Amino acid sequence: MDRNQRLAASQKEKKRVCILTTVHPRDDTRVFFHEACALAERYETILLTADGKQNETVRGVSIRSVIPQPPKNRPERMLKATRIMFREALSLDADVYHFHDTELFPTALRLRRHGKTVIFDAHESIRDTILDRDYLPHWILCVLGKCLGALERYTAQRMDAVVTVTPFLKERYESWGCRTQLVCNFPEIDAFTAGDTAWSRRSCVACYAGVRNDRARGAYEMTEAAQLSGVPLRLFGRVTDTVRQELAAIDTKKIVDFAGTVERSTVIDALCTSQIGMVTEHCTGNARNAYCVKMFEYMAAGMAIVSSNIPLWERTIRESGCGLCVDPTKPEGIAGALEWLRDHPAEAERMGRAGRRAAEETYNWAVQKEALFALYNKLIGDRGS
C-alpha cells in the first residue's frame, strides 16, 4: 500500500464531524480556532458556513460554504441558507453534527428526525440576548424572548447533548434534563507566547478588543476615562461611521487610537506589548451570567485588567489578583483605576504576572479541549454500541 492509499485508509477510518454555522464567521475563535481545530486532531472535521466564500482546508478543517454568494439579508440567510445547509449536512452522513446558531434549531430537529447525533453549542442565554436589544418596544422583546426561550428548551431537550460556556447556562440546561458539557471559551495559551514580555518593554496603553456599535460595550465611558486620566486607549473592532465620529468628538486629547478590524495576530501582538486590558462592559442580562472572553485573553497576554464590577467577573479578578474592578457606567471611576495602574507600575506588573499565571494553570483552552473530547468520546461510543 503506497502513501496515498494509507492516507486515504486512515481518513476512512476516522469518524466524521460536521460543524454548522450560518451566523458566525468561518474564523470565529470558538467555532473554528477552538472547537473545529481541536476536533480535527481526532476526527475528519467539516465546517459548513453560509458566507459565500471559497472552500478551503485550514489546519485540517475542511471549510465549505453551502451558498456561492453571501446572503443579501437576514431573511434570506434564515430561510434559504438554512434549507440548503440541511441538505448538505445530511448528505455528509457525519457521525456527529455540532451546530452553533439558534436559527439552525429547525435544521437540528430535522437531523435528529433522521436519526443523527446532534450537539447544540449554546454561547449565550437566548432570552437575555433578546431582552438586551433596544430596536423594539420592551413588551415586544419580552414576548419574543419568551417564545424563543420556549423553542430553545424544546430543541435542547431533543438534542443528544448541549455544550455551553458558563456554569449558569450549564445549570439551566441540566435543569431541563439535557446532557450538558461545560466547555469554557478560554484562550489558547500558545497563541500568547509573548505574554511574558517584560513590563518595562510594554507601553502604558489601555486596550479594548471588541468595540461595537452597542453602547453597552462601554466604549463611550472608556473614551471619556482616557481623557480624564491621560492614559492612551486603543480600540479594536468594527463600528459605524456615526459611532466613530461620536467617539472621536469625545477624544479631545487625541489619545484614542481607533484601530478598527485587524488580523487576530495583530490584536494579540498589541495586547502582549501593552500594560492594561479593558473589560468595562455594562451589566446587561447576558454579561451578568457570562464569562468575558477578553478578560482571559488579557490574562494570557500578561496585562493588568480594569474590569466591570459584575459579580462573576469581579470574583474572577479578585481570586486571580490580576486587576481592579469599577462601575462601568462611571468614567471617573474608570479613570481612577487607569491612573492608579499608571502611577503604581510595580503593583500593575504583579497583577499582569498573576493573570498570566492563572491563564497558564486554569484559564486556557488546553484544559477545556479535554472536556470537549470527553463528550465526543461518549457520544461516538454510544453511537457505535
Short mmCIF file of C-alpha atoms in Angstrom, two decimals:
data_model
loop_
_atom_site.label_atom_id
_atom_site.label_comp_id
_atom_site.label_asym_id
_atom_site.label_seq_id
_atom_site.Cartn_x
_atom_site.Cartn_y
_atom_site.Cartn_z
CA MET A 1 0.00 0.00 0.00
CA ASP A 2 1.55 3.34 -1.08
CA ARG A 3 1.48 6.56 0.95
CA ASN A 4 -1.66 7.96 -0.70
CA GLN A 5 -3.54 4.71 -0.14
CA ARG A 6 -2.50 4.63 3.52
CA LEU A 7 -3.64 8.25 3.95
CA ALA A 8 -6.99 7.50 2.30
CA ALA A 9 -7.45 4.45 4.51
CA SER A 10 -6.63 6.50 7.58
CA GLN A 11 -9.18 9.14 6.62
CA LYS A 12 -11.82 6.47 6.02
CA GLU A 13 -11.28 5.03 9.49
CA LYS A 14 -11.75 8.43 11.12
CA LYS A 15 -15.17 9.37 12.42
CA ARG A 16 -16.70 12.38 10.68
CA VAL A 17 -17.81 15.56 12.47
CA CYS A 18 -19.88 18.25 10.78
CA ILE A 19 -19.97 21.72 12.36
CA LEU A 20 -22.74 24.07 11.22
CA THR A 21 -23.00 27.86 11.45
CA THR A 22 -24.88 30.41 9.38
CA VAL A 23 -24.19 33.37 11.68
CA HIS A 24 -20.58 33.15 12.83
CA PRO A 25 -17.63 33.91 10.52
CA ARG A 26 -15.57 30.92 9.43
CA ASP A 27 -12.63 32.18 11.50
CA ASP A 28 -14.66 32.65 14.70
CA THR A 29 -12.50 31.97 17.75
CA ARG A 30 -14.78 29.42 19.38
CA VAL A 31 -16.28 27.81 16.29
CA PHE A 32 -13.07 27.44 14.30
CA PHE A 33 -9.89 28.10 16.26
CA HIS A 34 -11.04 26.32 19.41
CA GLU A 35 -13.53 23.58 18.61
CA ALA A 36 -13.09 22.79 14.92
CA CYS A 37 -9.29 22.75 15.07
CA ALA A 38 -9.35 20.63 18.22
CA LEU A 39 -11.78 18.12 16.74
CA ALA A 40 -9.67 17.91 13.57
CA GLU A 41 -6.90 16.39 15.71
CA ARG A 42 -9.04 13.27 16.14
CA TYR A 43 -11.82 13.32 13.55
CA GLU A 44 -12.46 14.21 9.95
CA THR A 45 -13.91 17.66 10.53
CA ILE A 46 -16.05 19.65 8.10
CA LEU A 47 -17.22 23.20 8.86
CA LEU A 48 -20.32 24.29 6.91
CA THR A 49 -20.88 28.05 6.63
CA ALA A 50 -23.14 30.38 4.67
CA ASP A 51 -20.66 33.15 3.88
CA GLY A 52 -20.33 32.62 0.13
CA LYS A 53 -16.54 32.37 0.30
CA GLN A 54 -14.39 29.80 -1.45
CA ASN A 55 -13.99 26.34 0.02
CA GLU A 56 -10.67 25.73 1.72
CA THR A 57 -8.89 23.47 4.16
CA VAL A 58 -7.24 25.18 7.12
CA ARG A 59 -5.47 23.40 9.98
CA GLY A 60 -7.03 20.12 8.94
CA VAL A 61 -10.59 21.51 8.84
CA SER A 62 -12.48 21.37 5.54
CA ILE A 63 -14.42 24.65 5.34
CA ARG A 64 -17.30 24.78 2.86
CA SER A 65 -19.87 27.45 2.13
CA VAL A 66 -23.26 25.98 1.22
CA ILE A 67 -24.12 29.01 -0.93
CA PRO A 68 -21.99 30.67 -3.66
CA GLN A 69 -22.71 34.26 -2.57
CA PRO A 70 -23.22 35.87 0.86
CA PRO A 71 -26.91 36.25 1.79
CA LYS A 72 -28.36 39.63 0.85
CA ASN A 73 -30.16 39.97 4.16
CA ARG A 74 -31.11 38.12 7.33
CA PRO A 75 -34.39 36.61 5.98
CA GLU A 76 -32.54 35.11 3.02
CA ARG A 77 -29.94 33.64 5.35
CA MET A 78 -32.51 32.24 7.77
CA LEU A 79 -34.90 30.85 5.16
CA LYS A 80 -32.77 29.90 2.18
CA ALA A 81 -29.29 29.21 3.53
CA THR A 82 -30.55 27.04 6.39
CA ARG A 83 -32.53 24.81 3.98
CA ILE A 84 -29.50 24.31 1.76
CA MET A 85 -27.32 23.68 4.80
CA PHE A 86 -29.64 20.91 5.96
CA ARG A 87 -29.40 19.12 2.62
CA GLU A 88 -25.63 19.48 2.51
CA ALA A 89 -25.23 18.34 6.10
CA LEU A 90 -27.44 15.31 5.62
CA SER A 91 -25.50 14.27 2.52
CA LEU A 92 -22.28 14.14 4.53
CA ASP A 93 -23.66 11.39 6.79
CA ALA A 94 -21.48 12.57 9.68
CA ASP A 95 -21.17 10.68 12.95
CA VAL A 96 -21.79 13.88 14.93
CA TYR A 97 -23.38 17.21 13.95
CA HIS A 98 -22.45 20.24 16.05
CA PHE A 99 -24.38 23.50 15.46
CA HIS A 100 -23.89 26.98 16.90
CA ASP A 101 -26.86 29.17 15.93
CA THR A 102 -30.43 29.46 17.15
CA GLU A 103 -31.68 29.92 13.58
CA LEU A 104 -30.48 26.36 12.97
CA PHE A 105 -32.94 24.91 15.51
CA PRO A 106 -35.25 23.61 12.74
CA THR A 107 -32.24 22.16 10.90
CA ALA A 108 -31.06 20.40 14.07
CA LEU A 109 -34.51 18.96 14.75
CA ARG A 110 -34.72 17.62 11.17
CA LEU A 111 -31.31 15.99 11.55
CA ARG A 112 -32.47 14.34 14.78
CA ARG A 113 -35.57 13.03 13.00
CA HIS A 114 -33.18 11.38 10.52
CA GLY A 115 -31.51 9.59 13.41
CA LYS A 116 -28.40 11.78 13.54
CA THR A 117 -26.35 12.58 16.64
CA VAL A 118 -26.61 16.34 17.19
CA ILE A 119 -24.96 18.75 19.65
CA PHE A 120 -26.21 22.28 20.35
CA ASP A 121 -23.43 24.73 21.28
CA ALA A 122 -25.10 27.41 23.42
CA HIS A 123 -22.94 30.52 23.51
CA GLU A 124 -25.33 32.69 25.50
CA SER A 125 -28.76 32.96 27.08
CA ILE A 126 -31.17 33.48 24.18
CA ARG A 127 -33.83 35.16 26.29
CA ASP A 128 -31.33 37.60 27.84
CA THR A 129 -29.88 38.36 24.41
CA ILE A 130 -33.31 39.37 23.12
CA LEU A 131 -34.07 41.50 26.18
CA ASP A 132 -30.74 43.31 25.79
CA ARG A 133 -31.82 44.65 22.38
CA ASP A 134 -33.30 48.13 22.03
CA TYR A 135 -34.67 48.14 18.49
CA LEU A 136 -38.22 47.14 19.54
CA PRO A 137 -40.54 48.14 22.40
CA HIS A 138 -39.73 46.29 25.61
CA TRP A 139 -43.04 44.44 25.75
CA ILE A 140 -42.47 43.02 22.27
CA LEU A 141 -38.96 41.94 23.27
CA CYS A 142 -40.42 40.20 26.33
CA VAL A 143 -42.91 38.26 24.20
CA LEU A 144 -40.25 37.42 21.62
CA GLY A 145 -37.80 36.36 24.34
CA LYS A 146 -40.41 34.09 25.92
CA CYS A 147 -41.25 32.43 22.60
CA LEU A 148 -37.63 31.89 21.61
CA GLY A 149 -36.86 30.67 25.12
CA ALA A 150 -39.59 28.03 24.76
CA LEU A 151 -38.22 26.98 21.37
CA GLU A 152 -34.73 26.80 22.86
CA ARG A 153 -35.92 24.48 25.62
CA TYR A 154 -37.92 22.31 23.21
CA THR A 155 -34.92 21.95 20.89
CA ALA A 156 -32.28 21.44 23.59
CA GLN A 157 -34.27 18.65 25.21
CA ARG A 158 -34.25 16.76 21.90
CA MET A 159 -30.52 17.08 21.24
CA ASP A 160 -28.02 14.39 22.18
CA ALA A 161 -26.02 16.94 24.15
CA VAL A 162 -25.64 20.64 24.84
CA VAL A 163 -22.22 22.28 25.06
CA THR A 164 -22.19 25.60 26.86
CA VAL A 165 -19.79 28.25 28.09
CA THR A 166 -20.74 29.21 31.66
CA PRO A 167 -21.76 27.41 34.87
CA PHE A 168 -25.01 29.42 34.86
CA LEU A 169 -26.07 28.06 31.45
CA LYS A 170 -24.90 24.57 32.37
CA GLU A 171 -27.21 24.58 35.40
CA ARG A 172 -30.11 25.83 33.27
CA TYR A 173 -29.79 23.10 30.64
CA GLU A 174 -29.26 20.42 33.26
CA SER A 175 -32.47 21.55 34.96
CA TRP A 176 -34.20 20.86 31.63
CA GLY A 177 -32.87 17.31 31.65
CA CYS A 178 -30.23 17.87 28.95
CA ARG A 179 -26.90 16.08 28.82
CA THR A 180 -24.69 19.13 29.26
CA GLN A 181 -20.94 19.70 28.98
CA LEU A 182 -19.25 22.89 30.12
CA VAL A 183 -16.56 23.97 27.63
CA CYS A 184 -15.43 27.48 28.51
CA ASN A 185 -14.11 29.89 25.90
CA PHE A 186 -10.64 30.25 27.40
CA PRO A 187 -7.73 31.27 25.12
CA GLU A 188 -5.05 29.10 23.59
CA ILE A 189 -2.07 29.94 25.76
CA ASP A 190 0.33 29.07 22.92
CA ALA A 191 -1.06 31.98 20.91
CA PHE A 192 0.14 34.36 23.62
CA THR A 193 3.79 33.30 23.79
CA ALA A 194 4.76 36.98 24.16
CA GLY A 195 2.56 37.25 27.25
CA ASP A 196 5.65 37.20 29.44
CA THR A 197 7.08 40.33 27.79
CA ALA A 198 8.91 42.43 30.40
CA TRP A 199 6.81 45.25 31.87
CA SER A 200 9.48 47.82 31.03
CA ARG A 201 9.12 46.91 27.35
CA ARG A 202 5.35 47.44 27.35
CA SER A 203 3.60 50.70 26.57
CA CYS A 204 1.39 52.27 29.23
CA VAL A 205 -1.63 51.96 26.95
CA ALA A 206 -5.11 50.60 27.67
CA CYS A 207 -6.55 48.23 25.06
CA TYR A 208 -10.07 47.07 24.38
CA ALA A 209 -10.58 44.31 21.81
CA GLY A 210 -14.22 44.07 20.78
CA VAL A 211 -15.70 47.54 20.34
CA ARG A 212 -19.07 47.55 18.55
CA ASN A 213 -21.96 49.92 17.97
CA ASP A 214 -23.68 48.72 21.13
CA ARG A 215 -23.26 51.33 23.90
CA ALA A 216 -23.32 48.54 26.46
CA ARG A 217 -19.79 47.60 25.33
CA GLY A 218 -18.59 50.65 27.28
CA ALA A 219 -16.53 52.36 24.57
CA TYR A 220 -18.01 55.79 25.33
CA GLU A 221 -17.11 55.60 29.03
CA MET A 222 -13.64 54.24 28.20
CA THR A 223 -13.01 57.14 25.83
CA GLU A 224 -14.11 59.65 28.48
CA ALA A 225 -11.90 57.92 31.06
CA ALA A 226 -8.91 58.20 28.73
CA GLN A 227 -9.45 61.98 28.58
CA LEU A 228 -9.69 62.26 32.38
CA SER A 229 -6.67 60.07 33.11
CA GLY A 230 -4.43 60.90 30.18
CA VAL A 231 -3.80 57.18 29.58
CA PRO A 232 -3.88 56.41 25.82
CA LEU A 233 -6.56 53.97 24.63
CA ARG A 234 -6.58 51.57 21.66
CA LEU A 235 -9.94 50.28 20.41
CA PHE A 236 -10.14 47.21 18.17
CA GLY A 237 -13.35 46.26 16.39
CA ARG A 238 -15.93 47.39 13.85
CA VAL A 239 -18.20 50.40 14.37
CA THR A 240 -20.32 52.58 12.11
CA ASP A 241 -19.01 55.93 10.94
CA THR A 242 -21.54 57.61 13.22
CA VAL A 243 -20.25 55.85 16.35
CA ARG A 244 -16.65 56.51 15.33
CA GLN A 245 -17.41 60.22 14.89
CA GLU A 246 -19.13 60.36 18.28
CA LEU A 247 -16.16 58.73 19.99
CA ALA A 248 -13.75 60.99 18.13
CA ALA A 249 -15.69 64.02 19.37
CA ILE A 250 -15.16 62.84 22.96
CA ASP A 251 -11.46 62.29 22.28
CA THR A 252 -10.46 65.93 22.74
CA LYS A 253 -6.90 65.00 23.76
CA LYS A 254 -6.44 62.85 20.64
CA ILE A 255 -5.15 59.89 22.64
CA VAL A 256 -7.60 57.26 21.39
CA ASP A 257 -6.44 55.02 18.53
CA PHE A 258 -9.36 53.60 16.54
CA ALA A 259 -7.55 50.54 15.18
CA GLY A 260 -10.66 49.06 13.56
CA THR A 261 -10.87 45.43 12.46
CA VAL A 262 -7.44 43.84 12.05
CA GLU A 263 -5.95 40.35 11.96
CA ARG A 264 -6.17 38.41 15.20
CA SER A 265 -2.38 38.13 15.34
CA THR A 266 -2.13 41.93 15.24
CA VAL A 267 -4.51 42.23 18.19
CA ILE A 268 -2.54 39.66 20.18
CA ASP A 269 0.74 41.46 19.47
CA ALA A 270 -0.82 44.72 20.70
CA LEU A 271 -2.10 43.09 23.88
CA CYS A 272 1.26 41.48 24.66
CA THR A 273 3.06 44.81 24.34
CA SER A 274 0.57 46.93 26.33
CA GLN A 275 0.08 47.15 30.07
CA ILE A 276 -3.68 47.49 30.61
CA GLY A 277 -6.66 45.48 29.33
CA MET A 278 -10.18 46.95 29.48
CA VAL A 279 -13.38 44.96 30.07
CA THR A 280 -15.71 47.68 31.37
CA GLU A 281 -18.84 46.46 29.64
CA HIS A 282 -22.22 47.27 31.15
CA CYS A 283 -24.09 44.75 33.31
CA THR A 284 -26.60 43.53 30.71
CA GLY A 285 -28.61 40.32 31.03
CA ASN A 286 -26.05 38.20 29.23
CA ALA A 287 -22.98 39.80 30.78
CA ARG A 288 -24.38 39.24 34.27
CA ASN A 289 -24.09 35.47 33.97
CA ALA A 290 -21.35 35.04 31.36
CA TYR A 291 -17.59 34.90 31.36
CA CYS A 292 -15.93 37.63 29.31
CA VAL A 293 -13.53 36.00 26.84
CA LYS A 294 -11.48 39.17 26.52
CA MET A 295 -10.68 39.05 30.22
CA PHE A 296 -8.94 35.71 29.87
CA GLU A 297 -7.11 36.85 26.75
CA TYR A 298 -5.77 39.81 28.72
CA MET A 299 -4.64 37.38 31.42
CA ALA A 300 -2.83 35.27 28.84
CA ALA A 301 -1.22 38.45 27.48
CA GLY A 302 0.09 39.32 30.95
CA MET A 303 -1.87 42.60 31.25
CA ALA A 304 -3.25 44.30 34.34
CA ILE A 305 -7.04 44.41 33.93
CA VAL A 306 -9.67 47.07 34.57
CA SER A 307 -12.96 45.17 34.80
CA SER A 308 -16.62 45.89 35.39
CA ASN A 309 -17.81 45.06 38.89
CA ILE A 310 -20.19 42.39 37.60
CA PRO A 311 -20.13 39.78 40.41
CA LEU A 312 -18.87 36.83 38.33
CA TRP A 313 -16.16 38.97 36.70
CA GLU A 314 -15.18 40.63 39.97
CA ARG A 315 -14.82 37.27 41.68
CA THR A 316 -12.56 36.04 38.88
CA ILE A 317 -10.40 39.17 39.02
CA ARG A 318 -10.04 39.11 42.80
CA GLU A 319 -9.32 35.38 43.02
CA SER A 320 -6.59 35.75 40.39
CA GLY A 321 -5.30 39.06 41.77
CA CYS A 322 -4.91 40.40 38.25
CA GLY A 323 -6.66 43.77 38.22
CA LEU A 324 -9.14 46.35 39.52
CA CYS A 325 -12.95 46.44 39.34
CA VAL A 326 -15.03 49.54 38.70
CA ASP A 327 -18.55 50.70 37.96
CA PRO A 328 -18.60 50.59 34.12
CA THR A 329 -21.07 53.47 33.88
CA LYS A 330 -18.79 55.93 35.76
CA PRO A 331 -15.96 57.35 33.63
CA GLU A 332 -14.43 58.99 36.71
CA GLY A 333 -14.03 55.62 38.42
CA ILE A 334 -12.57 54.02 35.30
CA ALA A 335 -10.13 56.94 35.01
CA GLY A 336 -9.12 56.48 38.65
CA ALA A 337 -8.25 52.85 38.01
CA LEU A 338 -6.21 53.78 34.94
CA GLU A 339 -4.33 56.46 36.88
CA TRP A 340 -3.59 54.05 39.73
CA LEU A 341 -2.14 51.41 37.41
CA ARG A 342 -0.05 54.04 35.61
CA ASP A 343 1.24 55.50 38.88
CA HIS A 344 1.93 52.12 40.54
CA PRO A 345 3.89 50.19 37.90
CA ALA A 346 5.28 47.59 40.33
CA GLU A 347 1.79 46.65 41.54
CA ALA A 348 0.44 46.68 37.99
CA GLU A 349 3.24 44.36 36.90
CA ARG A 350 2.42 41.94 39.72
CA MET A 351 -1.20 41.90 38.55
CA GLY A 352 -0.10 41.15 34.99
CA ARG A 353 2.09 38.28 36.18
CA ALA A 354 -0.72 36.92 38.38
CA GLY A 355 -3.12 36.92 35.43
CA ARG A 356 -0.60 35.18 33.20
CA ARG A 357 -0.07 32.52 35.87
CA ALA A 358 -3.84 31.98 36.22
CA ALA A 359 -4.12 31.60 32.45
CA GLU A 360 -1.31 29.05 32.33
CA GLU A 361 -2.73 26.99 35.19
CA THR A 362 -6.50 27.27 34.78
CA TYR A 363 -7.97 29.64 32.21
CA ASN A 364 -6.68 28.10 28.99
CA TRP A 365 -8.11 26.13 26.07
CA ALA A 366 -5.94 23.04 26.61
CA VAL A 367 -7.93 22.23 29.76
CA GLN A 368 -11.29 22.85 28.08
CA LYS A 369 -10.37 20.84 24.99
CA GLU A 370 -10.20 17.69 27.08
CA ALA A 371 -13.78 18.28 28.25
CA LEU A 372 -14.89 18.54 24.60
CA PHE A 373 -13.06 15.31 23.73
CA ALA A 374 -14.66 13.53 26.68
CA LEU A 375 -18.14 14.41 25.40
CA TYR A 376 -17.34 13.29 21.86
CA ASN A 377 -15.83 10.03 23.08
CA LYS A 378 -19.06 9.32 24.94
CA LEU A 379 -21.37 10.26 22.07
CA ILE A 380 -19.45 8.35 19.44
CA GLY A 381 -19.19 5.40 21.80
CA ASP A 382 -22.97 5.48 22.31
CA ARG A 383 -23.49 5.63 18.55
CA GLY A 384 -21.25 2.65 17.95
CA SER A 385 -22.78 0.49 20.68
#
